[in-house]
Every structure is written in C-alpha cells, then in structure tokens.
Short mmCIF file of C-alpha atoms in Angstrom, two decimals:
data_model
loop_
_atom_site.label_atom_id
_atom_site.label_comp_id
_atom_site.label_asym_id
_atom_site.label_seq_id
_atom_site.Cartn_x
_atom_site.Cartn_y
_atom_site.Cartn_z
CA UNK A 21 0.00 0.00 0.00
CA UNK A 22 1.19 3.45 -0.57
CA UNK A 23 0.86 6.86 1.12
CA UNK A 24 0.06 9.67 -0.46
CA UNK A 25 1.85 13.18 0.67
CA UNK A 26 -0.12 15.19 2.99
CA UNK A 27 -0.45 18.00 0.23
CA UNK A 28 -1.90 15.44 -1.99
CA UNK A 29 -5.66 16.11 -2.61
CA UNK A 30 -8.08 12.92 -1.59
CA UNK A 31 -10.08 11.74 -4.97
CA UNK A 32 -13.24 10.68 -5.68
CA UNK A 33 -13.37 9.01 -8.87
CA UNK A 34 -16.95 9.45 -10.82
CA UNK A 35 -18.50 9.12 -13.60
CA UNK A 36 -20.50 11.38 -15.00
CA UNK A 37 -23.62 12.92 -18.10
CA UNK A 38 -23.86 15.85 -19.66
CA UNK A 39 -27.74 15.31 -20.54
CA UNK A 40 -28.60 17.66 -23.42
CA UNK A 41 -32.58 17.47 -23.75
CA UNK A 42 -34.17 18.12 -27.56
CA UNK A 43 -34.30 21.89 -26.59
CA UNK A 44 -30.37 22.08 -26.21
CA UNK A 45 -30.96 22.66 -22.15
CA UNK A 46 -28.72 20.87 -19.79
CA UNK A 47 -30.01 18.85 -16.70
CA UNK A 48 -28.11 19.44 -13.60
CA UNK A 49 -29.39 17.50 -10.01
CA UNK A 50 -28.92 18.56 -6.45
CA UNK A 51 -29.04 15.80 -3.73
CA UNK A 52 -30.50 15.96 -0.59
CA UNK A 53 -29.16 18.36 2.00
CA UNK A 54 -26.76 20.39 -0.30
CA UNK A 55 -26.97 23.60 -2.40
CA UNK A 56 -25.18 22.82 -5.52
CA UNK A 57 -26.36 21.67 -8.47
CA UNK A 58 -23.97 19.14 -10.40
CA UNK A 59 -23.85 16.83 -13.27
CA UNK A 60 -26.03 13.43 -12.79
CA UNK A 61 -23.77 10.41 -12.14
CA UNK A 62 -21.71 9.52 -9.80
CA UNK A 63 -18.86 6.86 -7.87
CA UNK A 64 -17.75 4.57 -9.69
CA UNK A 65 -17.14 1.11 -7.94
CA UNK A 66 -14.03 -1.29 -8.28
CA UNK A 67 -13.65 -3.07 -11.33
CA UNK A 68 -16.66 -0.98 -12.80
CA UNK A 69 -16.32 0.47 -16.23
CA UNK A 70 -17.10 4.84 -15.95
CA UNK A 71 -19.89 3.62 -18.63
CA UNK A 72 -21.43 1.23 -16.74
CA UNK A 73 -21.55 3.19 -13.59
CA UNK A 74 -23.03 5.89 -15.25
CA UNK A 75 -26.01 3.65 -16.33
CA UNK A 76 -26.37 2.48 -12.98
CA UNK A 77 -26.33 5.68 -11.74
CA UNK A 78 -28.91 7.57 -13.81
CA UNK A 79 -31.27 4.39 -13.21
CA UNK A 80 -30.84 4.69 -9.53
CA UNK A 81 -31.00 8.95 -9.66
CA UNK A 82 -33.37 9.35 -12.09
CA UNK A 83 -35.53 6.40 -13.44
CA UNK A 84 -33.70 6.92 -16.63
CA UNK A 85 -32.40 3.74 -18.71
CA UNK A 86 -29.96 4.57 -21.47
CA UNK A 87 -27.40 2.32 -23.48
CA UNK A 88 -24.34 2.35 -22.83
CA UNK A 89 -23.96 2.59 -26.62
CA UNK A 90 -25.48 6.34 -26.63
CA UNK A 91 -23.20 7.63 -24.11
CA UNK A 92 -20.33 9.65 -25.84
CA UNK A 93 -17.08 9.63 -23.51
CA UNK A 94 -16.31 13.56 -23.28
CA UNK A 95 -12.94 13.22 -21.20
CA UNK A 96 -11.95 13.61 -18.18
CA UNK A 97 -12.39 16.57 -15.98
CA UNK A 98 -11.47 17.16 -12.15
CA UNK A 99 -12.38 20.07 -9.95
CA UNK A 100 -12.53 20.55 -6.29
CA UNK A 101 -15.74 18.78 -4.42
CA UNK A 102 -18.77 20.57 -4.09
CA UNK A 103 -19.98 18.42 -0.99
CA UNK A 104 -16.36 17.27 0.36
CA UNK A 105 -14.33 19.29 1.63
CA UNK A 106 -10.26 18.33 1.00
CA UNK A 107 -11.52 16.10 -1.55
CA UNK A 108 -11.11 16.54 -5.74
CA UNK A 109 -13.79 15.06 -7.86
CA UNK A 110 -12.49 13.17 -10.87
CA UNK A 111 -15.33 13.01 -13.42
CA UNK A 112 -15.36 10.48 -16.87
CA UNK A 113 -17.46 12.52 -18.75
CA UNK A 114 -20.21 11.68 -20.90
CA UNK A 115 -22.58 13.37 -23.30
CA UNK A 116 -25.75 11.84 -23.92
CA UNK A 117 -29.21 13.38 -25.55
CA UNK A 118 -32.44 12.16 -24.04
CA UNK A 119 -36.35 13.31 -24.74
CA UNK A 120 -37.53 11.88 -21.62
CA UNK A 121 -39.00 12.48 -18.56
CA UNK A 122 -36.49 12.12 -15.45
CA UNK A 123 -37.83 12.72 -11.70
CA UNK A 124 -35.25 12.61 -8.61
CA UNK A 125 -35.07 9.15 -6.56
CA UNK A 126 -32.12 8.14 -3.85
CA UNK A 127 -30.30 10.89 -2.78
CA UNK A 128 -31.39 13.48 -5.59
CA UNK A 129 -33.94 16.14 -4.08
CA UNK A 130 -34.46 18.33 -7.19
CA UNK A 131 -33.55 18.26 -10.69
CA UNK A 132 -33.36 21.71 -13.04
CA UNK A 133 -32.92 21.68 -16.61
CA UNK A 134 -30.41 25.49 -17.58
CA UNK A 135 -30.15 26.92 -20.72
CA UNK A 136 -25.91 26.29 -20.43
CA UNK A 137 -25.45 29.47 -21.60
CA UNK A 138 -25.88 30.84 -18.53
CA UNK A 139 -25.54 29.46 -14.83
CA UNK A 140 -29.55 28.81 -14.76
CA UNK A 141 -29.54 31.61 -11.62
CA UNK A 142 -28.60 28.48 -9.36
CA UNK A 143 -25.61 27.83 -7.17
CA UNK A 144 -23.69 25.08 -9.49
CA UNK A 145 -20.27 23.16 -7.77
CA UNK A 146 -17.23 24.06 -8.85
CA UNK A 147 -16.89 20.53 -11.47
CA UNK A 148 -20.04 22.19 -13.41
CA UNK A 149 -19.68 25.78 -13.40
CA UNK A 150 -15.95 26.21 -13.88
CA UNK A 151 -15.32 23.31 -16.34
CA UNK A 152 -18.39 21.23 -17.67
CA UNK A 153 -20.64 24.08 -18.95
CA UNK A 154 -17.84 26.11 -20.45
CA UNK A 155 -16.88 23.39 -22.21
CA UNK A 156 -20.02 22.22 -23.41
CA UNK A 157 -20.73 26.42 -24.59
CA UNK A 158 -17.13 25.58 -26.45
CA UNK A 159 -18.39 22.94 -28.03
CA UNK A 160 -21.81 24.73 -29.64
CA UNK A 161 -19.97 27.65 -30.81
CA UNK A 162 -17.66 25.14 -32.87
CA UNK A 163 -20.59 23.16 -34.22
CA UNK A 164 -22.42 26.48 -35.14
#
C-alpha cells in the first residue's frame, strides 16, 4: 500500500452525463441536504467500467435507462468537491441526448434543466460551473 503526501488532494473518482434534452438545455441534479447543483452520475465502484456506472447511476437517480452505446465519452475533468471538503472530484465525462422524462429518486432532491449558456440563476459546484458548462458552450460555438 502506498501513502500519499499530505499535500496530496483525496479523490473521488466518478463518472458522470452531460444530458442535453431536444431543446439544447442541460439537466443538472442537487441531492438531498446540499446547495449545488452538479452533473447526474456519480462513484464509480471497483472493477466498474465509468460507462457502466453511469447507467447504474442515472437508473438509480433518475428512473432513466440509457445504453451504454449512446453515451459519448467527453474526457476527463477534475475540480474541487462541491460536498467534500479536501476532496477533488475526478469526473469520466459523458454526453448523452435524451427526450424523456427524469424525476429525482435516492439521494437526488431536485432536478433543473439550464439553458448552459448561462448558470440557470442556481448555485452550481465548482466541477459544473468552472469546467463542464464552459466546455459544453465551447463545443456549440464550434458546431455552429
């Protein structure tokens, strides 16, 4: 087993969907007993492929079923946790576009859909705000 320095930041490994609904709005969640709102997803368990745990993850968050097939790998992004303080969330990114309806189970209290253009007037963690939705804006100004 190795240690890691004490200046070395703790990680949470996740994976994680940039849901794009027909109208080109984003769907962020907020779980119970925080403030920010944050990409769907979340950790993904040893020996679990980032796809698969992102399917697990939406069906257990949201009622939603996708295939793994849909889900375009983005890259990987890390930012410091919204909900964990020390900690750095390491997200596997995925895009996927869905035209269905979604309603918060587990630990989700309230789902949003933002126009990504702007921050939806909501108070988003630090993974979303500083590095998902600029990069998703990046990506529609290319494409246009």
């Amino acid at each position: 087993m190795t240690h890691s320095s004490a200046a070395s930041p703790r990680l949470i490994r996740i994976a994680a969907a940039l849901l794009i609904g027909p109208d080109g709005r984003t769907l962020l969640v907020r779980k119970r007993g925080t403030q920010a709102f944050m990409q769907p997803g979340g950790k993904i368990e040893a020996h679990e492929q980032p796809v698969y745990a992102l399917v697990r993850e939406l069906e257990e968050e949201l009622g939603l079923v996708i295939n793994p097939a849909h889900a375009a790998y983005l890259g990987q992004f890390s930012a410091p946790a919204a909900n964990e303080p020390g900690y750095v969330v390491q997200a596997e990114l995925f895009q996927l576009t869905i035209d269905s309806q979604v309603s918060p189970a587990a630990e989700i209290e309230e789902v949003r859909w933002i126009d990504p253009a702007t921050d939806g007037e909501i108070t988003l963690a630090p993974l979303t705000r500083d590095l998902i939705l600029p990069f998703y804006r990046a990506s529609l100004i290319e494409t246009a």
